[in-house]
Amino acid sequence: MSNNYPELGAEDARPQLGRNLTYGMLDSLGRAIVTGRYEREAFPTEAELAKQHGVSRSVTREAVKMLTAKGLLSARPRQGTVVQPATNWNLFDTDVLRWLLERQFSVELLRQFNQLRVAIEPEAAALAARVGTLDDLARISHGLERMEAAEQGLEDTLEADIAFHVAILRASGNPFYAQFRDVVGTALRTSIRFTNRLKGRTANVADHAAVRDAIAAHDSEGARTAMRALIGDVLELIDDVEAGETQG
């Protein structure tokens, strides 16, 4: 029986294979740069990279181009491709953020991330209370329900918590806040694991419910305050950890 879709032949498969090779090389090189492999040695030429990884020059060139767009590399006349200082890296790029979080754990990085959250999420919650739709509220409530189910072992704790926070960013109605969903989702995976391990329990569902209830009541100030308290609790926990390390 025929259909309207062409069969995937060798010519169709090759471009996909090329993309997989490119992203595989991108991930390998990005992780190597972020973990400091090239701090004391020159970054290889495209020819050297192609030989080392057993890929074509075109795959290498595309991976290097993507790393340049992320701020990790730059090409300079007569100097070739060089690694950029960390201050030039695009920290809002989810690949860069993931590589940073995968290297040796840093409490300071966790603090900086939550300082960003406390500047963004309370305002997103306040906006959600003002302009959020019924569908938005349903998504936020669903995230909360998943968190409650996670306490019974019926849901994934991490994914439920992330779903709740991302739903609020979307409910703000502001596309700039909504754009933070990938950054928040990526970084929360490390932040939540860290805080849950220290507290010996999962996130406080009642504190999250206070945010949802304020949004449902169209209480902008209440939503802002509840979200700020939620993230402030994480920052206090980080301070306690550092204080303990100093005393130790």
Short mmCIF file of C-alpha atoms in Angstrom, two decimals:
data_model
loop_
_atom_site.label_atom_id
_atom_site.label_comp_id
_atom_site.label_asym_id
_atom_site.label_seq_id
_atom_site.Cartn_x
_atom_site.Cartn_y
_atom_site.Cartn_z
CA MET A 1 0.00 0.00 0.00
CA SER A 2 1.48 3.32 -1.04
CA ASN A 3 1.40 6.59 0.88
CA ASN A 4 2.36 10.18 0.27
CA TYR A 5 5.58 9.97 2.27
CA PRO A 6 8.85 9.16 0.47
CA GLU A 7 10.94 6.29 1.77
CA LEU A 8 14.10 7.21 3.67
CA GLY A 9 16.99 6.20 1.46
CA ALA A 10 20.74 6.58 1.83
CA GLU A 11 20.71 10.14 0.50
CA ASP A 12 18.07 11.12 3.07
CA ALA A 13 19.96 9.47 5.94
CA ARG A 14 23.31 11.12 5.27
CA PRO A 15 22.25 14.68 6.25
CA GLN A 16 20.81 13.34 9.54
CA LEU A 17 24.03 11.44 10.20
CA GLY A 18 25.97 14.65 9.55
CA ARG A 19 23.84 16.54 12.07
CA ASN A 20 24.37 13.83 14.69
CA LEU A 21 28.13 13.94 14.14
CA THR A 22 28.11 17.73 14.39
CA TYR A 23 26.15 17.81 17.65
CA GLY A 24 28.24 14.99 19.07
CA MET A 25 31.40 16.95 18.32
CA LEU A 26 29.81 20.16 19.61
CA ASP A 27 29.03 18.47 22.93
CA SER A 28 32.51 16.94 23.24
CA LEU A 29 34.37 20.16 22.45
CA GLY A 30 32.04 22.36 24.50
CA ARG A 31 32.47 20.20 27.58
CA ALA A 32 36.27 20.15 27.08
CA ILE A 33 36.41 23.96 26.84
CA VAL A 34 34.19 24.57 29.88
CA THR A 35 36.14 22.09 32.04
CA GLY A 36 39.37 23.91 31.21
CA ARG A 37 41.10 21.41 28.94
CA TYR A 38 42.42 24.16 26.67
CA GLU A 39 43.49 26.62 29.37
CA ARG A 40 47.14 25.66 28.99
CA GLU A 41 47.25 24.53 25.37
CA ALA A 42 46.29 26.01 22.02
CA PHE A 43 42.94 25.09 20.58
CA PRO A 44 43.47 22.61 17.69
CA THR A 45 43.06 23.61 14.06
CA GLU A 46 40.07 22.33 12.11
CA ALA A 47 42.32 19.80 10.37
CA GLU A 48 43.63 18.53 13.72
CA LEU A 49 40.12 18.30 15.18
CA ALA A 50 38.84 16.43 12.13
CA LYS A 51 41.67 13.90 12.47
CA GLN A 52 41.27 13.53 16.24
CA HIS A 53 37.53 12.91 16.03
CA GLY A 54 37.49 11.00 12.76
CA VAL A 55 35.03 13.34 11.05
CA SER A 56 35.02 15.50 7.96
CA ARG A 57 36.28 19.08 7.83
CA SER A 58 32.71 20.26 7.13
CA VAL A 59 31.44 18.64 10.37
CA THR A 60 34.33 20.20 12.29
CA ARG A 61 33.75 23.61 10.73
CA GLU A 62 30.05 23.56 11.64
CA ALA A 63 30.75 22.53 15.27
CA VAL A 64 33.36 25.29 15.62
CA LYS A 65 30.91 27.79 14.12
CA MET A 66 28.27 26.79 16.70
CA LEU A 67 30.75 27.09 19.58
CA THR A 68 31.70 30.54 18.29
CA ALA A 69 28.03 31.57 18.32
CA LYS A 70 27.83 30.43 21.96
CA GLY A 71 30.77 32.71 22.83
CA LEU A 72 33.22 29.89 23.64
CA LEU A 73 35.49 30.42 20.64
CA SER A 74 36.58 33.23 18.36
CA ALA A 75 38.52 33.28 15.10
CA ARG A 76 41.25 35.89 14.83
CA PRO A 77 43.42 36.75 11.81
CA ARG A 78 46.85 35.08 12.00
CA GLN A 79 45.95 33.62 15.42
CA GLY A 80 43.47 30.99 14.36
CA THR A 81 40.65 29.83 16.62
CA VAL A 82 41.09 30.65 20.31
CA VAL A 83 39.10 29.88 23.46
CA GLN A 84 37.29 32.88 24.87
CA PRO A 85 37.35 33.80 28.57
CA ALA A 86 34.35 32.62 30.60
CA THR A 87 33.06 36.21 30.82
CA ASN A 88 32.28 36.01 27.07
CA TRP A 89 30.31 32.74 27.23
CA ASN A 90 26.57 32.92 26.61
CA LEU A 91 25.27 31.72 29.98
CA PHE A 92 21.70 31.80 28.69
CA ASP A 93 22.56 29.13 26.13
CA THR A 94 21.27 25.86 27.59
CA ASP A 95 24.24 23.86 26.25
CA VAL A 96 26.72 26.21 27.95
CA LEU A 97 24.73 26.15 31.17
CA ARG A 98 24.54 22.34 31.10
CA TRP A 99 28.30 22.05 30.58
CA LEU A 100 28.91 24.45 33.46
CA LEU A 101 26.65 22.47 35.77
CA GLU A 102 28.21 19.16 34.74
CA ARG A 103 31.73 20.20 35.71
CA GLN A 104 32.93 20.15 39.32
CA PHE A 105 30.01 21.32 41.43
CA SER A 106 30.14 24.95 42.56
CA VAL A 107 27.99 26.31 45.37
CA GLU A 108 28.82 29.81 44.12
CA LEU A 109 27.39 29.01 40.68
CA LEU A 110 24.26 27.69 42.38
CA ARG A 111 23.99 30.93 44.37
CA GLN A 112 24.38 33.06 41.24
CA PHE A 113 21.70 31.10 39.44
CA ASN A 114 19.23 31.52 42.30
CA GLN A 115 20.06 35.24 42.50
CA LEU A 116 18.95 35.40 38.86
CA ARG A 117 15.80 33.43 39.68
CA VAL A 118 14.84 35.76 42.54
CA ALA A 119 15.12 38.71 40.14
CA ILE A 120 12.85 37.07 37.55
CA GLU A 121 10.40 34.52 38.94
CA PRO A 122 8.67 36.69 41.58
CA GLU A 123 7.88 39.27 38.89
CA ALA A 124 6.70 36.54 36.54
CA ALA A 125 4.40 35.27 39.30
CA ALA A 126 3.05 38.79 39.89
CA LEU A 127 2.33 39.16 36.18
CA ALA A 128 0.69 35.73 36.08
CA ALA A 129 -1.67 36.88 38.85
CA ARG A 130 -2.63 39.89 36.73
CA VAL A 131 -2.87 38.46 33.21
CA GLY A 132 -2.81 34.67 33.52
CA THR A 133 -5.62 32.82 31.76
CA LEU A 134 -7.66 29.88 33.03
CA ASP A 135 -5.49 27.60 30.89
CA ASP A 136 -2.39 29.08 32.48
CA LEU A 137 -3.78 28.48 35.96
CA ALA A 138 -4.66 24.92 34.98
CA ARG A 139 -1.05 24.27 33.93
CA ILE A 140 0.27 25.74 37.19
CA SER A 141 -2.21 23.66 39.21
CA HIS A 142 -1.26 20.56 37.25
CA GLY A 143 2.39 21.16 38.12
CA LEU A 144 1.42 21.42 41.79
CA GLU A 145 -0.65 18.24 41.56
CA ARG A 146 2.35 16.46 40.08
CA MET A 147 4.46 17.66 43.01
CA GLU A 148 1.86 16.28 45.44
CA ALA A 149 1.85 12.99 43.56
CA ALA A 150 5.67 12.93 43.68
CA GLU A 151 5.49 12.95 47.48
CA GLN A 152 3.61 9.66 47.19
CA GLY A 153 6.17 8.26 44.80
CA LEU A 154 3.76 8.52 41.86
CA GLU A 155 5.58 11.23 39.90
CA ASP A 156 9.10 12.37 39.19
CA THR A 157 9.96 14.95 41.88
CA LEU A 158 12.37 16.90 39.72
CA GLU A 159 10.21 17.10 36.59
CA ALA A 160 7.11 18.05 38.61
CA ASP A 161 8.91 20.95 40.31
CA ILE A 162 10.29 22.18 36.99
CA ALA A 163 6.84 21.96 35.35
CA PHE A 164 5.39 24.18 38.08
CA HIS A 165 8.00 26.92 37.67
CA VAL A 166 7.95 26.83 33.87
CA ALA A 167 4.14 27.09 33.88
CA ILE A 168 4.39 30.33 35.87
CA LEU A 169 6.94 31.81 33.46
CA ARG A 170 4.54 31.05 30.60
CA ALA A 171 1.56 32.43 32.52
CA SER A 172 3.28 35.82 32.83
CA GLY A 173 2.21 36.52 29.26
CA ASN A 174 5.62 38.12 28.69
CA PRO A 175 7.64 36.38 25.96
CA PHE A 176 10.91 37.53 27.54
CA TYR A 177 10.09 35.78 30.81
CA ALA A 178 8.86 32.76 28.88
CA GLN A 179 12.23 32.54 27.13
CA PHE A 180 13.82 31.71 30.48
CA ARG A 181 11.98 28.38 30.61
CA ASP A 182 14.86 26.38 29.14
CA VAL A 183 17.45 28.09 31.32
CA VAL A 184 15.32 27.59 34.45
CA GLY A 185 14.55 23.98 33.51
CA THR A 186 18.21 23.14 32.87
CA ALA A 187 19.63 24.79 35.98
CA LEU A 188 16.84 23.66 38.30
CA ARG A 189 17.86 20.06 37.66
CA THR A 190 21.07 20.73 39.56
CA SER A 191 19.63 23.22 42.06
CA ILE A 192 16.75 20.97 43.14
CA ARG A 193 18.96 17.89 43.50
CA PHE A 194 21.36 19.89 45.67
CA THR A 195 18.73 21.45 47.95
CA ASN A 196 16.71 18.24 48.28
CA ARG A 197 19.83 16.31 49.27
CA LEU A 198 20.71 18.88 51.94
CA LYS A 199 17.20 19.14 53.35
CA GLY A 200 16.62 15.40 53.20
CA ARG A 201 13.22 15.97 51.62
CA THR A 202 11.59 17.17 48.45
CA ALA A 203 10.40 20.72 47.78
CA ASN A 204 7.86 22.19 50.20
CA VAL A 205 4.54 21.70 48.42
CA ALA A 206 2.70 24.07 50.77
CA ASP A 207 5.07 26.92 49.85
CA HIS A 208 4.47 26.24 46.15
CA ALA A 209 0.71 26.08 46.78
CA ALA A 210 0.89 29.57 48.34
CA VAL A 211 2.25 30.88 45.03
CA ARG A 212 -0.48 29.12 43.03
CA ASP A 213 -3.23 30.32 45.37
CA ALA A 214 -2.10 33.95 45.13
CA ILE A 215 -2.04 33.71 41.33
CA ALA A 216 -5.53 32.16 41.33
CA ALA A 217 -6.76 35.01 43.57
CA HIS A 218 -5.23 37.61 41.19
CA ASP A 219 -3.11 38.80 44.12
CA SER A 220 0.00 40.15 42.39
CA GLU A 221 1.80 41.25 45.54
CA GLY A 222 0.98 38.00 47.30
CA ALA A 223 2.28 35.97 44.36
CA ARG A 224 5.46 38.04 44.23
CA THR A 225 6.07 37.68 47.97
CA ALA A 226 5.35 33.92 48.01
CA MET A 227 7.71 33.24 45.10
CA ARG A 228 10.43 35.43 46.58
CA ALA A 229 10.14 33.49 49.85
CA LEU A 230 10.35 30.20 47.96
CA ILE A 231 13.63 31.09 46.26
CA GLY A 232 14.91 33.00 49.30
CA ASP A 233 14.70 29.73 51.23
CA VAL A 234 17.16 28.20 48.75
CA LEU A 235 19.56 31.14 49.08
CA GLU A 236 19.44 30.86 52.88
CA LEU A 237 20.22 27.15 52.60
CA ILE A 238 23.25 27.95 50.43
CA ASP A 239 24.41 30.52 53.01
CA ASP A 240 24.07 27.91 55.76
CA VAL A 241 26.14 25.41 53.76
CA GLU A 242 28.91 27.94 53.21
CA ALA A 243 28.84 28.99 56.87
CA GLY A 244 29.19 25.35 57.88
CA GLU A 245 32.11 24.85 55.51
CA THR A 246 33.84 27.95 56.92
CA GLN A 247 33.41 26.76 60.52
CA GLY A 248 34.59 23.29 59.53
#
